[in-house]
Coordinates of C-alpha atoms in Angstrom, one line a residue:
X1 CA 5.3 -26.5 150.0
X2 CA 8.4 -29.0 150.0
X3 CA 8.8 -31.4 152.3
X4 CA 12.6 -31.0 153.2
X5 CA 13.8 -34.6 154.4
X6 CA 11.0 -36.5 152.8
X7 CA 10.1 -37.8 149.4
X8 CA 7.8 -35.6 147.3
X9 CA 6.1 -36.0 144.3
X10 CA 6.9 -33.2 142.1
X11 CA 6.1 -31.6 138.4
X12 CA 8.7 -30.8 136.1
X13 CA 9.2 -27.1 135.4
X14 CA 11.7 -27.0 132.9
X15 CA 15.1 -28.6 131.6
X16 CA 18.5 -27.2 132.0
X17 CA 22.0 -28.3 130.9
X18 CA 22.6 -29.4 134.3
X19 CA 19.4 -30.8 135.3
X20 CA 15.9 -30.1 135.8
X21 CA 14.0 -27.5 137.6
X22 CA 11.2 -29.4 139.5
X23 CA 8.1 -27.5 141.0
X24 CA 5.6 -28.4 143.9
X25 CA 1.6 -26.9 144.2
X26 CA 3.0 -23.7 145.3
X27 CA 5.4 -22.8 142.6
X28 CA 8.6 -23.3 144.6
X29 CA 11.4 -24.8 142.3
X30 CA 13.9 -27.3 143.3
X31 CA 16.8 -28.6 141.4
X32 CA 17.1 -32.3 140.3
X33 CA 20.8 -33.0 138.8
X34 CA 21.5 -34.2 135.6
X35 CA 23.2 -37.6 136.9
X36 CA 19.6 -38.3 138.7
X37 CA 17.8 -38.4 135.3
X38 CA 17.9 -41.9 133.7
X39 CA 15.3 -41.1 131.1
X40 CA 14.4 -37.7 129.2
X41 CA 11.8 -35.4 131.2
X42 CA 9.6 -33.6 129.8
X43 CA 7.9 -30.4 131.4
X44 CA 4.7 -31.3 132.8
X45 CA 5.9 -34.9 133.9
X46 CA 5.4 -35.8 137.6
X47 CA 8.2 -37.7 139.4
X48 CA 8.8 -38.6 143.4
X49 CA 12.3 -37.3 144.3
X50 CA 13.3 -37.4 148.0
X51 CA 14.5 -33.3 148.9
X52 CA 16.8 -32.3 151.2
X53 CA 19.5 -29.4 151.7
X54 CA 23.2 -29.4 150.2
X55 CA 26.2 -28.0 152.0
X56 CA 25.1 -24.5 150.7
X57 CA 21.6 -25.0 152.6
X58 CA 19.7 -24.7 149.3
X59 CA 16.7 -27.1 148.4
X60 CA 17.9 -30.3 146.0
X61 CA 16.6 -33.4 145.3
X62 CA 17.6 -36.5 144.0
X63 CA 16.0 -39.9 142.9
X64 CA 18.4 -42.0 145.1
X65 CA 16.8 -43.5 148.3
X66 CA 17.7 -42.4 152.1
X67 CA 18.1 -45.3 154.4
X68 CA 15.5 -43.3 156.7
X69 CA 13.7 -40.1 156.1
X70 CA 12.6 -37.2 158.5
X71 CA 10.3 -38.9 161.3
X72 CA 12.2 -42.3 160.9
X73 CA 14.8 -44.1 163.1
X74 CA 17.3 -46.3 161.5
X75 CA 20.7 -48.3 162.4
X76 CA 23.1 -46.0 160.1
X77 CA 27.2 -46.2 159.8
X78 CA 29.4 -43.8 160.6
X79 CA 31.4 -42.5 157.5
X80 CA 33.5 -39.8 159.3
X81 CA 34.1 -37.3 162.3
X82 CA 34.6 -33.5 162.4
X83 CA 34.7 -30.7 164.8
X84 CA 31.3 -30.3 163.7
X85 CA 30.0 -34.0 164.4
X86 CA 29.8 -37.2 162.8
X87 CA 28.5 -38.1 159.3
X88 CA 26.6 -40.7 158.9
X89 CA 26.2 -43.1 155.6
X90 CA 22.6 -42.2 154.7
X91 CA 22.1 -44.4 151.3
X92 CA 22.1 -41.0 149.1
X93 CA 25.6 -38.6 148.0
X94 CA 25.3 -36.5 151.2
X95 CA 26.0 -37.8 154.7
X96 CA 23.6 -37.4 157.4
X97 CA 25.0 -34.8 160.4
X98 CA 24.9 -36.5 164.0
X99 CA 26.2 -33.0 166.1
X100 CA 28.2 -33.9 169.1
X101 CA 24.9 -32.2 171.2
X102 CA 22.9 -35.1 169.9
X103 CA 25.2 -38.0 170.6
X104 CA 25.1 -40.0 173.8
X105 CA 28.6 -41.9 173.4
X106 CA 31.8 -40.7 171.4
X107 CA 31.2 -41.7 168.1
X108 CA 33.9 -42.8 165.4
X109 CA 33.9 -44.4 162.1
X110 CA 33.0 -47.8 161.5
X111 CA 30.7 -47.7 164.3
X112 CA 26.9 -48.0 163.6
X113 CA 25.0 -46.4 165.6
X114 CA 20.8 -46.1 166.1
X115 CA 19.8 -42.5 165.0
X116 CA 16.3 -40.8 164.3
X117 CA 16.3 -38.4 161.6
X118 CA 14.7 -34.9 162.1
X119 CA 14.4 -31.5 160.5
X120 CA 16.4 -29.0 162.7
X121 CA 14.4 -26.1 163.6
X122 CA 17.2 -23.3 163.5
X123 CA 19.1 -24.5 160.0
X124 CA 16.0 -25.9 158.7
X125 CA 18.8 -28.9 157.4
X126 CA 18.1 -32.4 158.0
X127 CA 20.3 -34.0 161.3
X128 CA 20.5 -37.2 163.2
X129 CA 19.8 -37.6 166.9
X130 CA 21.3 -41.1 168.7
X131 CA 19.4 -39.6 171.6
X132 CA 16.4 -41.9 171.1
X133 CA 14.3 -41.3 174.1
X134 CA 13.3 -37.6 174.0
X135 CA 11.6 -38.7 170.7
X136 CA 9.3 -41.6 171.9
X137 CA 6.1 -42.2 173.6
X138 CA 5.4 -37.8 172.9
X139 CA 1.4 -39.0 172.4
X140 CA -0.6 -41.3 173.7
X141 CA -0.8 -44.8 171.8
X142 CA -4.6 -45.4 170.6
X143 CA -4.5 -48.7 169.4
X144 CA -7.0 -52.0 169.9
X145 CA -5.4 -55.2 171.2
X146 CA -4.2 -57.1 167.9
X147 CA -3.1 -54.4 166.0
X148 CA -0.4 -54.5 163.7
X149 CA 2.6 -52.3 164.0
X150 CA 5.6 -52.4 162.5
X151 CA 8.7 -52.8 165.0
X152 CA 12.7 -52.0 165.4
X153 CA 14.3 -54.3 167.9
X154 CA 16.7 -52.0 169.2
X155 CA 17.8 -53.6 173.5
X156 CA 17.8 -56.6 174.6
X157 CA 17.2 -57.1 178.2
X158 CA 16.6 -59.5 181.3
X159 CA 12.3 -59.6 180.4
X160 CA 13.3 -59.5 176.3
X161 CA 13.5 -57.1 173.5
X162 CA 12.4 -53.2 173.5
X163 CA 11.3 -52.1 170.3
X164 CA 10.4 -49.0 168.4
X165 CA 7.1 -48.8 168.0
X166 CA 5.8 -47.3 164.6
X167 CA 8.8 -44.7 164.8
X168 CA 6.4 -42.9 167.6
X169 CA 5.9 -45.3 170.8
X170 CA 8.2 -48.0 173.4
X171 CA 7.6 -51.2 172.8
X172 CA 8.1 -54.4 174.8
X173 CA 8.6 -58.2 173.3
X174 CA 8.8 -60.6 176.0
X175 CA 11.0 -63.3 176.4
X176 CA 9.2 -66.0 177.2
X177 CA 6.8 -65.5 174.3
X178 CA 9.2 -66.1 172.0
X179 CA 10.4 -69.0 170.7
X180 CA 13.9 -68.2 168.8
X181 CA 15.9 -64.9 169.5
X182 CA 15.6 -61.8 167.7
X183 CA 18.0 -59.7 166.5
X184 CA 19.2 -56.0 167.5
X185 CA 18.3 -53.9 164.4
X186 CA 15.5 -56.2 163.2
X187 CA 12.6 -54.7 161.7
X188 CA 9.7 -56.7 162.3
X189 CA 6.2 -57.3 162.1
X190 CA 4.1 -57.2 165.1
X191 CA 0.7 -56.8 166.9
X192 CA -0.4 -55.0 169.9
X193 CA -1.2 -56.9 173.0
X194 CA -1.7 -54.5 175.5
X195 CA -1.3 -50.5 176.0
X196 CA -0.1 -50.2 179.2
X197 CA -1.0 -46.7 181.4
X198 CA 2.7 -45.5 181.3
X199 CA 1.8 -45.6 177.2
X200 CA 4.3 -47.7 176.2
X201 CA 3.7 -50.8 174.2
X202 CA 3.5 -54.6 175.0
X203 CA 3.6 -56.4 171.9
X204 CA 3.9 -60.1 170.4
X205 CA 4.9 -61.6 167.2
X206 CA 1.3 -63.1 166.2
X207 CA -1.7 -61.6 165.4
X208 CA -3.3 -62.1 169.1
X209 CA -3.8 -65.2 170.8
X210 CA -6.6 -66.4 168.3
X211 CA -4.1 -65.9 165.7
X212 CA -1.8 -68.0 167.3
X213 CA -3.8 -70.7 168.9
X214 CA -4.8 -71.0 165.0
X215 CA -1.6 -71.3 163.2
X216 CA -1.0 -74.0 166.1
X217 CA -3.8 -76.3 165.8
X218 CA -2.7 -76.7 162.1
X219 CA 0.8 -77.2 162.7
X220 CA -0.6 -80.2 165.8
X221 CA -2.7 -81.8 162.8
X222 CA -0.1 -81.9 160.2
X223 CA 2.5 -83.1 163.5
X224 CA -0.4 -85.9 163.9
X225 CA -0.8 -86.6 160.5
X226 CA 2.6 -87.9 160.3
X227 CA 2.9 -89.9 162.9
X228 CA 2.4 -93.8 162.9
X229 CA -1.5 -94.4 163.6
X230 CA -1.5 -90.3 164.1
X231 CA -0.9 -90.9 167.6
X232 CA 1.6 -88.5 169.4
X233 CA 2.7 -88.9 173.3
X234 CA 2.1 -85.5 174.6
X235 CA -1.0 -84.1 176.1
X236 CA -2.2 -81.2 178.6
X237 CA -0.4 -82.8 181.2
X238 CA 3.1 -82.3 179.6
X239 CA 6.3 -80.3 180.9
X240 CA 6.0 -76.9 179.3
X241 CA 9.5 -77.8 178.5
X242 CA 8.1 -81.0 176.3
X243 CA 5.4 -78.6 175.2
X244 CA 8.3 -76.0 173.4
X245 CA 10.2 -78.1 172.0
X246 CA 7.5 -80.1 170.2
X247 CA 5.7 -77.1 168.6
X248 CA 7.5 -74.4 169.8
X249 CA 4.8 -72.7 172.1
X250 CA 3.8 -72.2 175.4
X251 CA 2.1 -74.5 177.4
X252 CA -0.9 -72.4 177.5
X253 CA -1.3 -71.8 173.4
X254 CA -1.0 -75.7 173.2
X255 CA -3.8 -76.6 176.0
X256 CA -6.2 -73.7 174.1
X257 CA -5.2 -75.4 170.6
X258 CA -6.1 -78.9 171.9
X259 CA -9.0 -77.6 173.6
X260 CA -10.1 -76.2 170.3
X261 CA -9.5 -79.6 168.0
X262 CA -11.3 -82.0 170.6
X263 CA -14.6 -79.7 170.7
X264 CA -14.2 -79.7 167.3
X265 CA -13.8 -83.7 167.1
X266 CA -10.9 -83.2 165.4
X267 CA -8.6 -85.3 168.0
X268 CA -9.4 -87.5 170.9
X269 CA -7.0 -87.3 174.3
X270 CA -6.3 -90.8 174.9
X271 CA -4.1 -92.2 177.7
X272 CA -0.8 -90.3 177.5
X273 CA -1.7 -88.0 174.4
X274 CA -3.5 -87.1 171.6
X275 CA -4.7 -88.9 168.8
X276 CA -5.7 -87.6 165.2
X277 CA -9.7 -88.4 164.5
X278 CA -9.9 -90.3 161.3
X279 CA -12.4 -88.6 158.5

């Protein structure tokens, strides 16, 4: 059946002055406009189109691109207000619908706003909720430590950033783990450090710790291959101040990487800091 509020991938029926009628698995027909149709169709072709409802409440579809679809959250501006709600600039020719119900401030235009995008069960139409938290952390997270998730820095607080986790879960980045701000309305890359019992989500910006302790023992070799007689004046024993500043880590990564590269006679730690092992 069509999936209203999400891109399908559909076959053409036939062609109409106005259009094309496209058709899913089950038969059910939905109209793409003629101003969507850069090249000539022909019945029998398949084409992605995302579907939603138009002001009548009747299935169309178009080849333009939503700035979020049904199950998504995104940062959208407000285009106008109504007695009915406000509309939101959604990428494609029709505004997205935030009702007052769903908003947790007055909104106006100009302002942009976080929504998540759902299918309302009465109209069956697709609407905007800024009232993020009755659609997180629903499930369980199952994920192992280091996984990657994709991420929306949405807060920042006093212990760091809270994120939107996979458009399902809370997520946490930590302040002191990071090593330049981020910024609200960032969609990032992360990985899963730990699921905590309350299910929501600590996360950092590095594949794990032996994703990062590598990346930094490459970037202390290349630091040491530079220097005169690749000799640099920091060691273990350094401020952890010293310590982000020089390679932008915590103290900890940068005792592990160092720990790593001597075992692996890679460096020596002389008197007052490390020096580069010549091959």
């Amino acid at each position: 059946m069509l999936k209203i509020g999400k891109y399908n991938t559909l076959r053409v029926a036939r062609n109409v002055d106005f259009g094309a009628y496209l058709q899913d698995a089950d038969g059910n027909e939905v109209l793409l406009p003629s101003r969507y149709i850069v090249h000539p169709l022909q019945p029998g072709d398949d084409i992605e189109v995302f579907v939603y409802k138009d002001s009548e409440g009747r299935p169309i579809c178009t080849t333009e691109h939503p700035f979020a679809q049904v199950g998504e959250f995104a940062y959208l501006q407000v285009n106008d207000v109504n007695q009915t709600g406000a509309f939101l600039d959604w990428g494609i020719m029709k505004d997205l619908l935030v009702p007052f119900r769903e908003q947790t401030i007055k909104l106006s235009r100009g302002m942009v706003v976080l929504v998540y995008v759902y299918l309302d069960d009465a109209t069956k139409r697709v609407v905007a909720s800024a009232k993020i938290d009755k659609f997180l952390g629903n499930t369980y997270p199952r994920y192992r430590l280091g996984s990657q998730v994709k991420a929306l820095v949405y807060k920042r607080t006093d212990l760091g950033y809270k994120a939107i986790v996979d458009d399902l879960f809370h997520g946490m980045i930590y302040e002191n783990e990071l090593f330049a701000p981020l910024e609200i309305g960032e969609a990032i890359t992360a990985y899963v450090k730990q699921v905590r019992d309350d299910g929501k989500i600590d996360l950092v910006l590095s594949g794990g710790n032996d994703g990062r302790v590598d990346a930094l023992k490459e970037r202390i070799l290349e630091r040491l291959a530079n220097e005169p007689e690749g000799f640099l004046p920091i060691s273990d024993s350094a401020a952890p101040e010293t310590v982000r500043a020089t390679f932008q880590c915590s103290k900890k990564d940068f005792k592990k990487a160092i720990g790593h590269l001597y075992r692996e006679r890679r460096i020596v730690i002389a008197d007052g800091g490390i020096r580069l092992v010549k091959e």
